[in-house]
XYZ file of C-alpha atoms in Angstrom:
509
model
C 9.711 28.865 -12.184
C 7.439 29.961 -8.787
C 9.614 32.504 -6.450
C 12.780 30.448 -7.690
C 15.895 32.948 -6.768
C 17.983 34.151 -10.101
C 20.273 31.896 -8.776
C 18.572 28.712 -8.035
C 16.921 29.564 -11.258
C 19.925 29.371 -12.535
C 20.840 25.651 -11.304
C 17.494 24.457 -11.963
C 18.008 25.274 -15.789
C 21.292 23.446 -15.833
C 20.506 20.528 -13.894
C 17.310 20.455 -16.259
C 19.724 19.725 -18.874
C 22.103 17.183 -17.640
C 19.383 15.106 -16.394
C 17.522 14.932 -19.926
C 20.934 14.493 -21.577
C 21.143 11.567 -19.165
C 18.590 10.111 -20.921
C 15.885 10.647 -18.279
C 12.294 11.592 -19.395
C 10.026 13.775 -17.115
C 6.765 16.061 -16.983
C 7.163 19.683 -16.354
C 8.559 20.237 -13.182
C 7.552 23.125 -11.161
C 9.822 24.072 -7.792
C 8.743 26.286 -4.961
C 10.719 27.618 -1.847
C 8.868 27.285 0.609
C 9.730 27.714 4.593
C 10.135 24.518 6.800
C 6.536 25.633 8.513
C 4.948 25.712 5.050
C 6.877 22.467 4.071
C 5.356 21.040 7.461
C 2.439 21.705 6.527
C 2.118 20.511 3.107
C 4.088 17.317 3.913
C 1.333 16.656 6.831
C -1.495 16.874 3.527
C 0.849 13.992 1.424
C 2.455 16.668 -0.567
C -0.729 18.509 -1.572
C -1.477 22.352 -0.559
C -5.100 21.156 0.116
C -6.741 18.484 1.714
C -10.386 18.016 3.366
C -9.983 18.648 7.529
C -9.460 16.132 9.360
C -7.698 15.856 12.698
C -4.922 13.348 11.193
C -3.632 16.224 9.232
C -2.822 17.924 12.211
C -1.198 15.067 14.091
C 1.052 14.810 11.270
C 1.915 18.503 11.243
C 2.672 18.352 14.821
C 4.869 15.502 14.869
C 6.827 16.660 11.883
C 7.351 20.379 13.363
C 8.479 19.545 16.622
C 10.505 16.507 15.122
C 12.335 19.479 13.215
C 12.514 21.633 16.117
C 14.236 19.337 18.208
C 16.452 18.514 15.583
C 15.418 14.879 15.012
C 14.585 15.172 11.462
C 14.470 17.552 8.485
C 12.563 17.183 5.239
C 15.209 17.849 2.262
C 12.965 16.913 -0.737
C 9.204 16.537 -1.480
C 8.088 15.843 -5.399
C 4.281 14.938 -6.012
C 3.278 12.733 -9.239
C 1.097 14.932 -10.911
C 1.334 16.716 -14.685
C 3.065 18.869 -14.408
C 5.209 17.403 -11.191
C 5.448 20.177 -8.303
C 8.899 19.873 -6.025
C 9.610 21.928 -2.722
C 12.953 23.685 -1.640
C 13.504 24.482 1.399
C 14.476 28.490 2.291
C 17.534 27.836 4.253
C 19.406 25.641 2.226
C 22.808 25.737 1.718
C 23.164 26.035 -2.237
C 24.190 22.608 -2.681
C 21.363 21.003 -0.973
C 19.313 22.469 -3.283
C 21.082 21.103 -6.158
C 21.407 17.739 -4.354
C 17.398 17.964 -4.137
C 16.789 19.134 -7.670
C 18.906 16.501 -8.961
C 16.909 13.686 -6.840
C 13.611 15.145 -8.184
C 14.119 14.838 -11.671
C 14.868 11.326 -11.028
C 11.775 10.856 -9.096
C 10.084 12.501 -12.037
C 11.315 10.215 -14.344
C 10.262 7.417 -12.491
C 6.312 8.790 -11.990
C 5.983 9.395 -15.814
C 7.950 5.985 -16.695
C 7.071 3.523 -14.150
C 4.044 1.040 -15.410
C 2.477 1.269 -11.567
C 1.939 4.866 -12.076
C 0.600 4.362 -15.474
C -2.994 5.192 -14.342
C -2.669 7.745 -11.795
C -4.578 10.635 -11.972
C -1.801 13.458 -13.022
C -4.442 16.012 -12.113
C -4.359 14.933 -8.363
C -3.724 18.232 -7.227
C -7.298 19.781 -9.068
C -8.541 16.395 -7.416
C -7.701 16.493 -4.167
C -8.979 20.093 -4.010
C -12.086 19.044 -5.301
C -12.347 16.327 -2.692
C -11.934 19.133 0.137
C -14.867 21.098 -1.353
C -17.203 18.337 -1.382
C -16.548 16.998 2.093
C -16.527 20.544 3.762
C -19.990 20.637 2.046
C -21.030 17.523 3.919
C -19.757 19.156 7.219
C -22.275 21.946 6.448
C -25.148 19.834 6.154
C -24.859 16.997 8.380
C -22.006 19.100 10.959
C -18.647 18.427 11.759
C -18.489 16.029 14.301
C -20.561 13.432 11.953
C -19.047 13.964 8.896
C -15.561 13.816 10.792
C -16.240 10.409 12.721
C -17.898 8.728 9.249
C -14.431 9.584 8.018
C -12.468 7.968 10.736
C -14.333 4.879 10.171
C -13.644 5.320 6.467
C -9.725 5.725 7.005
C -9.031 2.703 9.327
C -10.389 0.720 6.611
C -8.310 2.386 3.252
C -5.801 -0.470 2.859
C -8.741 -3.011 2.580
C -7.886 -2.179 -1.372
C -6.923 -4.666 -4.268
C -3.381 -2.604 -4.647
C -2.094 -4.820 -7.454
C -5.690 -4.217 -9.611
C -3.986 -0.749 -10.416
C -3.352 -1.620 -13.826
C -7.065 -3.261 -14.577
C -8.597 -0.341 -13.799
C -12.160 -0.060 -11.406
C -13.759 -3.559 -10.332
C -16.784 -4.512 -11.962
C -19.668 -4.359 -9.766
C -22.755 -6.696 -10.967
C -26.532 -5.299 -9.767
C -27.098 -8.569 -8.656
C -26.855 -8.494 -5.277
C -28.546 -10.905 -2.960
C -32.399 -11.416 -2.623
C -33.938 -13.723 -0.289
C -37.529 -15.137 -1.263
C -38.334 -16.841 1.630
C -41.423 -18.524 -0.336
C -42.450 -22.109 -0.131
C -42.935 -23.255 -3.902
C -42.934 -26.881 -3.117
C -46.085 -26.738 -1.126
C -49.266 -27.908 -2.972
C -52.431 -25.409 -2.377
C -54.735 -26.918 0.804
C -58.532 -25.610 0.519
C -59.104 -27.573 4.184
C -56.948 -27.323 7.054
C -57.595 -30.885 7.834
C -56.210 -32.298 4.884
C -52.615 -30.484 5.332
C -50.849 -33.693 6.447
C -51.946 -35.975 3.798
C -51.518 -33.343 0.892
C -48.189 -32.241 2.395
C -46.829 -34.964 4.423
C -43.819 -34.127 6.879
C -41.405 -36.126 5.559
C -41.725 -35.010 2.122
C -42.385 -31.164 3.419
C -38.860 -31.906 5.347
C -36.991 -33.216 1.799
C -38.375 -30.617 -0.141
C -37.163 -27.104 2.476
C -33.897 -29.042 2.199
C -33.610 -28.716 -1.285
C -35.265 -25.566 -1.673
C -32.223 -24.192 0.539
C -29.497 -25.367 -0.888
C -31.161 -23.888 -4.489
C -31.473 -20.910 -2.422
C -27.982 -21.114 -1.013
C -26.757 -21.702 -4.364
C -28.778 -18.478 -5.693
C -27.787 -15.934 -3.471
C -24.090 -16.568 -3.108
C -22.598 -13.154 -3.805
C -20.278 -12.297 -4.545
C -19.623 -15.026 -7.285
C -15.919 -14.708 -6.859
C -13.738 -13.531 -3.690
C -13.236 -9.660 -3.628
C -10.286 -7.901 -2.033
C -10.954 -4.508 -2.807
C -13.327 -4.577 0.264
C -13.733 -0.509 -0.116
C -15.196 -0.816 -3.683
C -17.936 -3.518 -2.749
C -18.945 -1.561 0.641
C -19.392 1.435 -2.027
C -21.068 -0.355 -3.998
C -23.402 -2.700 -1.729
C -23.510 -1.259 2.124
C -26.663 0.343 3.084
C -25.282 4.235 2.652
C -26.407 7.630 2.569
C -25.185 9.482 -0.433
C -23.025 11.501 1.198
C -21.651 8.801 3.079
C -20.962 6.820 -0.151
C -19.245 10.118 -1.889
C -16.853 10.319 1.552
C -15.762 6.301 1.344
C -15.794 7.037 -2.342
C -12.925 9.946 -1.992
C -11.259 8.168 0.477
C -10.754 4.567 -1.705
C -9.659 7.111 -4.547
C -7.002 9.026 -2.666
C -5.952 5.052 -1.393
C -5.259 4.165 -5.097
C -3.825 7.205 -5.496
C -0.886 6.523 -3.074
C -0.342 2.827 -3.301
C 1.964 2.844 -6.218
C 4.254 4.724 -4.164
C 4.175 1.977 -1.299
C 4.586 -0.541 -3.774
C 7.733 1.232 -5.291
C 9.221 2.657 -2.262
C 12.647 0.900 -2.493
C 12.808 1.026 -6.522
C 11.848 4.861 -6.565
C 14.353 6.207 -3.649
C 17.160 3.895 -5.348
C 16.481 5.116 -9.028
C 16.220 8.671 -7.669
C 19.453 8.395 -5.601
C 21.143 6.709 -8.312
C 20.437 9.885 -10.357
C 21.090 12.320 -8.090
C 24.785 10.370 -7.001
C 25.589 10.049 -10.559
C 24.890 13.825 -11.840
C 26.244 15.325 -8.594
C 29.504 13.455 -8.468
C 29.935 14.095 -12.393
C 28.506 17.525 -13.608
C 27.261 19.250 -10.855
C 29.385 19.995 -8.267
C 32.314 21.965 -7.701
C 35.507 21.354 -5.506
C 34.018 23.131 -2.605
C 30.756 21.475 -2.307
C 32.153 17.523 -2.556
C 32.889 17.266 1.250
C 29.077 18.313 2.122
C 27.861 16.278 -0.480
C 29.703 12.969 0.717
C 28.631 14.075 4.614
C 24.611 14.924 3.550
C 24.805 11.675 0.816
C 26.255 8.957 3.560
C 23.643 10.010 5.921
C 21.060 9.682 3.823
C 22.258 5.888 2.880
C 22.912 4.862 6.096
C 21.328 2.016 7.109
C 21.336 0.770 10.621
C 22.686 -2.804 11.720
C 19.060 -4.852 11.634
C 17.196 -2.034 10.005
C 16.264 -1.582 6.038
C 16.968 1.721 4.192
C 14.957 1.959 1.072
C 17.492 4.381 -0.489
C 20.401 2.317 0.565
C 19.092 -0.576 -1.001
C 17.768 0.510 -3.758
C 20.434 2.516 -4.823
C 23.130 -0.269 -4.176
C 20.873 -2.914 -6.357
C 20.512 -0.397 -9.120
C 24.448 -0.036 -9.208
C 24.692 -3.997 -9.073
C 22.296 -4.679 -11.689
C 24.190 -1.850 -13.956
C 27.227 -3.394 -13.123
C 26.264 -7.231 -13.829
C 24.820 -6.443 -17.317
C 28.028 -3.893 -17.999
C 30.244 -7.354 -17.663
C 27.595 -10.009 -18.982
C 26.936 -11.849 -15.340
C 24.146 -12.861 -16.250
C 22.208 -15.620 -18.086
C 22.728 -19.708 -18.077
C 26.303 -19.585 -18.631
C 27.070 -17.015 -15.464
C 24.966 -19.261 -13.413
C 26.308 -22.521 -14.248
C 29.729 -21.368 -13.516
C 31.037 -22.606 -9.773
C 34.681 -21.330 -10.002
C 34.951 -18.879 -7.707
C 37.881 -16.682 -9.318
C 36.440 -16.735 -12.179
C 33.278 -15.407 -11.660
C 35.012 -12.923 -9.525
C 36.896 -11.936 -12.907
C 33.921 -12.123 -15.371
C 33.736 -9.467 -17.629
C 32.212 -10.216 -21.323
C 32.125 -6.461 -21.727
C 28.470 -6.625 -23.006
C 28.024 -3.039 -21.697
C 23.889 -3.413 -21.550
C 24.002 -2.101 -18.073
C 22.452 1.385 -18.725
C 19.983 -0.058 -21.099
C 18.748 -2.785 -18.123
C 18.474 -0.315 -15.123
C 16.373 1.876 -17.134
C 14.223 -1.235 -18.196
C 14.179 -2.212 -14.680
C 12.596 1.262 -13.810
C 9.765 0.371 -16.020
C 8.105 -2.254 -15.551
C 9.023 -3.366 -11.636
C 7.429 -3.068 -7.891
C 9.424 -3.709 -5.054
C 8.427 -7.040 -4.710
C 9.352 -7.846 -8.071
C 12.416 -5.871 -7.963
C 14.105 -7.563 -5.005
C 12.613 -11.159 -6.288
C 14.273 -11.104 -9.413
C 17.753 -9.180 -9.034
C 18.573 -9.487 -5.153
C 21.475 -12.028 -5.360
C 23.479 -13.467 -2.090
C 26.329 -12.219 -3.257
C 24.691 -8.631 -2.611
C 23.717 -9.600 0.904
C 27.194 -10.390 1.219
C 28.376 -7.357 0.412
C 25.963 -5.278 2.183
C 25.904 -6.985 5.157
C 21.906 -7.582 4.771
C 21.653 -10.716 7.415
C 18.393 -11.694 9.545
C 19.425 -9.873 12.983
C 17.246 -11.045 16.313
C 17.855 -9.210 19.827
C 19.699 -11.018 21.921
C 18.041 -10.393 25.858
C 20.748 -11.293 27.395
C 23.292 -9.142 26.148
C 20.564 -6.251 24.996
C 22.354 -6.810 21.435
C 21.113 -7.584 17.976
C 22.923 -10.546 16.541
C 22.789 -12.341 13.306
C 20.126 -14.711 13.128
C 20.823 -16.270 10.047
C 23.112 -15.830 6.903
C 20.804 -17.693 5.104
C 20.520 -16.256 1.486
C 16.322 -17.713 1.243
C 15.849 -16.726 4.741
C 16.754 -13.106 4.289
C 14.788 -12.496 0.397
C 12.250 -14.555 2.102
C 11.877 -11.890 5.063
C 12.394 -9.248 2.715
C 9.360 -10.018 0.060
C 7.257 -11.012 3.150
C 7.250 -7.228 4.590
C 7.182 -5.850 1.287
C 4.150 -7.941 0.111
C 0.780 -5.717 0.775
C 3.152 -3.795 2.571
C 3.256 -6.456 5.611
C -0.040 -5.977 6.396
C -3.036 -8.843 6.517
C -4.417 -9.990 2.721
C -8.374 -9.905 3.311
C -11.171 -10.726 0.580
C -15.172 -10.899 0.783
C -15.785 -14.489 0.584
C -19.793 -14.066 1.133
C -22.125 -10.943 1.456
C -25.091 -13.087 2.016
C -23.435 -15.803 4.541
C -25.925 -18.081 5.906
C -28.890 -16.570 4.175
C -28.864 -13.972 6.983
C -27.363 -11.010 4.736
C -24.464 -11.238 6.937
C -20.706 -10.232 5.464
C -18.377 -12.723 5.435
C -14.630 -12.005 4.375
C -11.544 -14.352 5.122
C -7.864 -13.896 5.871
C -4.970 -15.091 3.607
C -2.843 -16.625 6.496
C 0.904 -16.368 5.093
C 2.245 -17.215 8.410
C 1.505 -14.465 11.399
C -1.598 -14.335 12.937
C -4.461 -11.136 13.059
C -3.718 -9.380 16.215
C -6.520 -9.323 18.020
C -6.942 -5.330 18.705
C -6.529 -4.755 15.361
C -8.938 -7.422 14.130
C -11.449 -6.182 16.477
C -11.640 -2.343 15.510
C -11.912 -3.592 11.698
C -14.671 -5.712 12.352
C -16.538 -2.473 14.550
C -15.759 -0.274 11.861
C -16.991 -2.625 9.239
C -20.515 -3.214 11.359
C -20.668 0.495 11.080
C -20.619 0.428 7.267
C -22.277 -2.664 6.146
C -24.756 -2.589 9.375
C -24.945 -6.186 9.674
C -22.941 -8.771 11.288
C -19.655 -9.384 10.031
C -17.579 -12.527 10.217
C -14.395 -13.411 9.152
C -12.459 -17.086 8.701
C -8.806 -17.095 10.241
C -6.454 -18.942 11.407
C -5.747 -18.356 15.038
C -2.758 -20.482 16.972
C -2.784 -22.758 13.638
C -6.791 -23.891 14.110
C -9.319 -22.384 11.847
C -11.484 -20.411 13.430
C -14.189 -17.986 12.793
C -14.852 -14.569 14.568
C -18.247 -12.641 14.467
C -19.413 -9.141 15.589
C -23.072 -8.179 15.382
C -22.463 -4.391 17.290
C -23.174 -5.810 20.326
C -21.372 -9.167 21.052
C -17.694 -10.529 20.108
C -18.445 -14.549 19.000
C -15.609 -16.961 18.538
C -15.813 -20.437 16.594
C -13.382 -23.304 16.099
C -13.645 -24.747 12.528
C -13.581 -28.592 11.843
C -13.926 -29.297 8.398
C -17.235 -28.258 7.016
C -18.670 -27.606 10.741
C -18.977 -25.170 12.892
C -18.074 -25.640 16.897
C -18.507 -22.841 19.439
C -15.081 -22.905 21.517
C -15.304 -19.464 23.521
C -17.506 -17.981 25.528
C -19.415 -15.073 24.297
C -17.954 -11.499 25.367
C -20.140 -8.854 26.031
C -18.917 -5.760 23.964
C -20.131 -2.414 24.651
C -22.192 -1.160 21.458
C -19.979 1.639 19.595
C-alpha cells in the first residue's frame, strides 16, 4: 500500500481479513497518509486529488482548514467510490483511529461495489475527473478565465436540476425533433387581384381557419412530448450553446450523477459502515488499552443532538434493529397482528435471518426507501426521534409531536430530492414563442422567492429566451416569467391567464 507505515501496514492486512471473513465484498482498496493540509485539500475537490479551478474549491478549503484550526471539526475518514477505492489516513493519528477508520472504509467499500444506486457509476472517476480539469483549463485558454469561470457558475447553481432517481435507466433519450414554427398560411386560396381578396377569402372564414391552423400548430410543436426533470440534459441537448459551453454543462451534469447516489444513501451508507466498523472493533480488533478511546471517539461520532438528525446514528441504530427483528422473527402478518404488549416484548421465533436481511437491505435500498419500509414507532420510541419546534418563549426546543406518521412523514419529506424543489420542463416551445416553460411539483412548501429568481436568471442565460415556470404561491397557482430584463407575475384560474402584479423592473445580468 502508498507510504503506509510497516505498522499500519500491518493493521491494514489484518483488518483486510476480518472484514472479508465478515462476509463483506469490496474493490481494491488503496490507503494514503496524508497530512490534515493535504486532506483539506482533497476533501475541498469531493475526495479527488484533481479537479478543474474554480473558486468554490477554495471556499471549501478555507472553511474546512480554519474549521480544523480552531478546533471545530476534524476529518477522520475519506473513501472515494472508484475501482480500485482510494481511503485517506490522517498523519497524526493515534493508532487506533486509524484502525477505527480502516475498519469504517471497508464497510463503505462494500457498500459502493454492492449497493444497486452505485451500480452505474463510473469506477474510473478519478481518470475522469482529471480529464474534466484538462478540458476546462483548455477552455480558460481560449476564451480566458473570467468567462469560462462565470459560464461555470451559472452551470453549478443549476446541477441539482437532475432526474436523480433515472440513475439506474441510464442517459435520457433526446429526440431531434425539436420545435419548428412555420408561420405559413396554407388555408389561404391564391388571389391574382387585390380586389377580389374579400370575396375569395372572406374574414370570417380567414378568422375560423388561423384558429384551427393554431391549435394544429400548437399541437405540432409541443416539445417536449412528455415532462422532463433532468433539466441539465435537455439544456445540453436543446439551448442555443457554443461547444465549449455545451462540453462545460456537459462535465458538470456528469460529475452531478456522479455524486447523487451518495445523497441518496447518506443515512444507509454511514449506518452500514458504522455498523461494520462497531462490530469488528468491539470483536477482533481492539485490545484492552484502546476500548476506552474507542467508546469516547465512537459516542461522539453517534451523537445526535435533541431536534437534530445524525445519519450515522440512525442508520447504524436501524441496521441493528432490523438485524435484531429478523434474528427473533418480528416480522411478517403474524408479528403485526399481535396487540399484546408482553408478548411482543418477548417474541423470539429464533429464525436467526438477521445477518442475511441487513446485508439484503444494503443492496437494493436509498434512504428514502430505507426509512419507509423498516423505521417502526417503536424505534422512535427508543431513540427519542420526536418532531421538536422552538419554543420563543422559553428559547427551548420542545416536542412538537409524538406522532409516529408525523415524524416518518418529516423524515421522507427532507430526504426526498434531498428537500429541495422537484422541477420538470413542461414546454420548450410555450405559446409558440420558443419560450421554456418548466413547473414545480408543490409537495407542500413554497419556492422561496430569492432562490426562484437566480434559477430563472441563470436559466435565461442558458436557454436565452424567456423562461416561465407554473407554481403554487400562498396556495393560488400562479405563473412567474423572466425575459433578462423584467420579473412578470400571473395568477392562474383554470385554463386562463390573469396578470395580478405589477411588472418589476430587473436590472439585465
Amino acid at each position: 500500500m502508498a507510504n503506509l507505515t510497516v505498522e499500519l501496514e500491518t493493521e491494514r492486512k489484518r483488518i483486510c481479513k476480518i472484514a472479508k471473513d465478515c462476509g463483506l465484498d469490496f474493490f481494491e482498496t488503496i490507503f494514503e497518509l496524508i497530512t490534515y493540509d493535504q486532506i483539506s485539500q482533497i476533501a475541498a475537490y469531493g475526495g479527488f486529488p484533481v479537479r478543474y479551478p474554480h473558486w468554490k474549491f477554495g471556499m471549501e478549503y478555507e472553511q474546512l482548514s480554519k474549521s480544523y484550526e480552531y478546533g471545530l471539526s476534524k476529518i477522520y475518514e475519506m473513501v472515494i467510490n472508484t475501482d480500485p477505492c482510494y481511503a485517506y489516513l490522517m498523519e497524526g493519528n493515534s493508532m487506533m483511529d486509524q484502525k477505527l477508520v480502516m475498519s469504517h472504509v471497508y464497510g463503505h467499500c462494500d457498500f459502493f461495489k454492492n449497493n444497486v444506486w452505485f451500480s452505474k457509476t463510473n469506477r474510473k472517476m478519478m481518470d475522469q475527473m482529471a480529464n474534466h480539469a484538462t478540458r476546462i483549463r483548455r477552455y480558460i485558454d481560449r476564451h480566458g478565465y473570467d468567462t469560462v469561470e462565470q459560464f461555470i457558475d451559472t452551470c453549478l447553481s443549476l446541477e441539482n436540476l437532475i432526474d436523480r432517481h433515472s440513475i439506474l435507466n441510464g442517459p435520457p433519450k433526446m429526440t431531434d425533433d425539436a420545435p419548428v414554427t412555420s408561420g405559413r398560411e396554407d388555408y389561404m386560396f391564391r388571389v391574382e387581384k387585390p380586389y377580389m381578396r374579400n370575396y375569395i377569402n372572406p374574414p370570417d372564414y380567414i378568422a375560423d381557419q388561423k384558429q384551427k391552423q393554431s391549435q394544429r400548430e400548437q399541437m405540432k410543436v409541443r416539445f417536449p412530448a412528455q415532462p422532463v426533470r433532468d433539466v441539465l440534459s435537455f439544456l445540453m441537448y436543446y439551448a442555443p450553446l457554443e461547444d465549449w459551453q455545451q462540453d462545460i454543462l456537459t462535465i458538470v451534469r456528469d460529475e452531478a450523477y456522479y455524486f447523487a447516489p451518495q445523497g441518496m444513501t447518506k443515512t444507509l451508507n454511514e449506518g452500514w459502515a458504522s455498523y461494520w466498523h462497531s462490530y469488528m472493533m468491539t470483536r477482533h480488533i481492539l485490545n484492552d488499552s484502546e476500548i476506552i478511546d474507542f467508546a469516547d471517539h465512537h459516542s461522539g461520532t453517534m451523537f445526535m443532538q435533541m431536534g437534530g438528525y445524525n445519519p450515522y446514528k440512525v442508520g447504524i441504530e436501524l441496521f441493528r434493529d432490523i438485524e435484531e427483528r429478523w434474528n427473533k422473527g418480528r416480522f411478517g402478518r403474524e408479528w403485526d397482528e399481535c396487540d399484546d404488549i408482553r408478548e411482543r416484548k418477548s417474541w423470539d421465533k429464533k429464525t436467526g435471518l438477521g445477518r442475511e436481511k441487513i446485508f439484503e437491505v444494503r443492496k437494493i435500498y436509498n434512504d428514502v426507501t430505507f426509512i419507509d419500509e423498516f423505521l417502526t414507532e417503536d424505534f422512535c420510541v427508543r431513540n427519542r426521534m420526536f418532531v421538536y419546534k422552538m419554543n420563543k418563549e422559553t428559547g427551548r426546543f420542545e416536542v412538537d409531536t409524538r406522532d409516529f406518521k408525523a415524524i416518518k412523514a418529516q423524515l421522507l419529506f427532507q430526504m426526498t430530492n434531498f428537500g429541495q424543489p422537484i422541477i420538470k420542463i413542461e414546454d420548450a416551445n410555450f405559446e409558440n414563442r420558443g419560450e421554456l416553460l418548466m413547473t414545480h411539483v408543490h409537495e407542500g412548501l413554497d419556492l422561496q422567492p430569492d432562490y426562484m429568481d437566480a434559477t430563472m436568471r441563470n436559466l435565461f442565460k442558458l436557454w436565452k429566451r424567456p423562461v416561465n415556470i407554473v407554481t403554487l404561491m400562498d396556495n393560488e397557482a400562479q405563473l412567474f416569467r423572466f425575459d433578462g430584463n423584467s420579473y412578470t407575475k400571473h395568477s392562474l384560474d383554470g385554463d386562463n391567464k390573469k396578470e395580478t402584479a405589477e411588472q418589476q423592473e430587473l436590472t439585465k445580468t
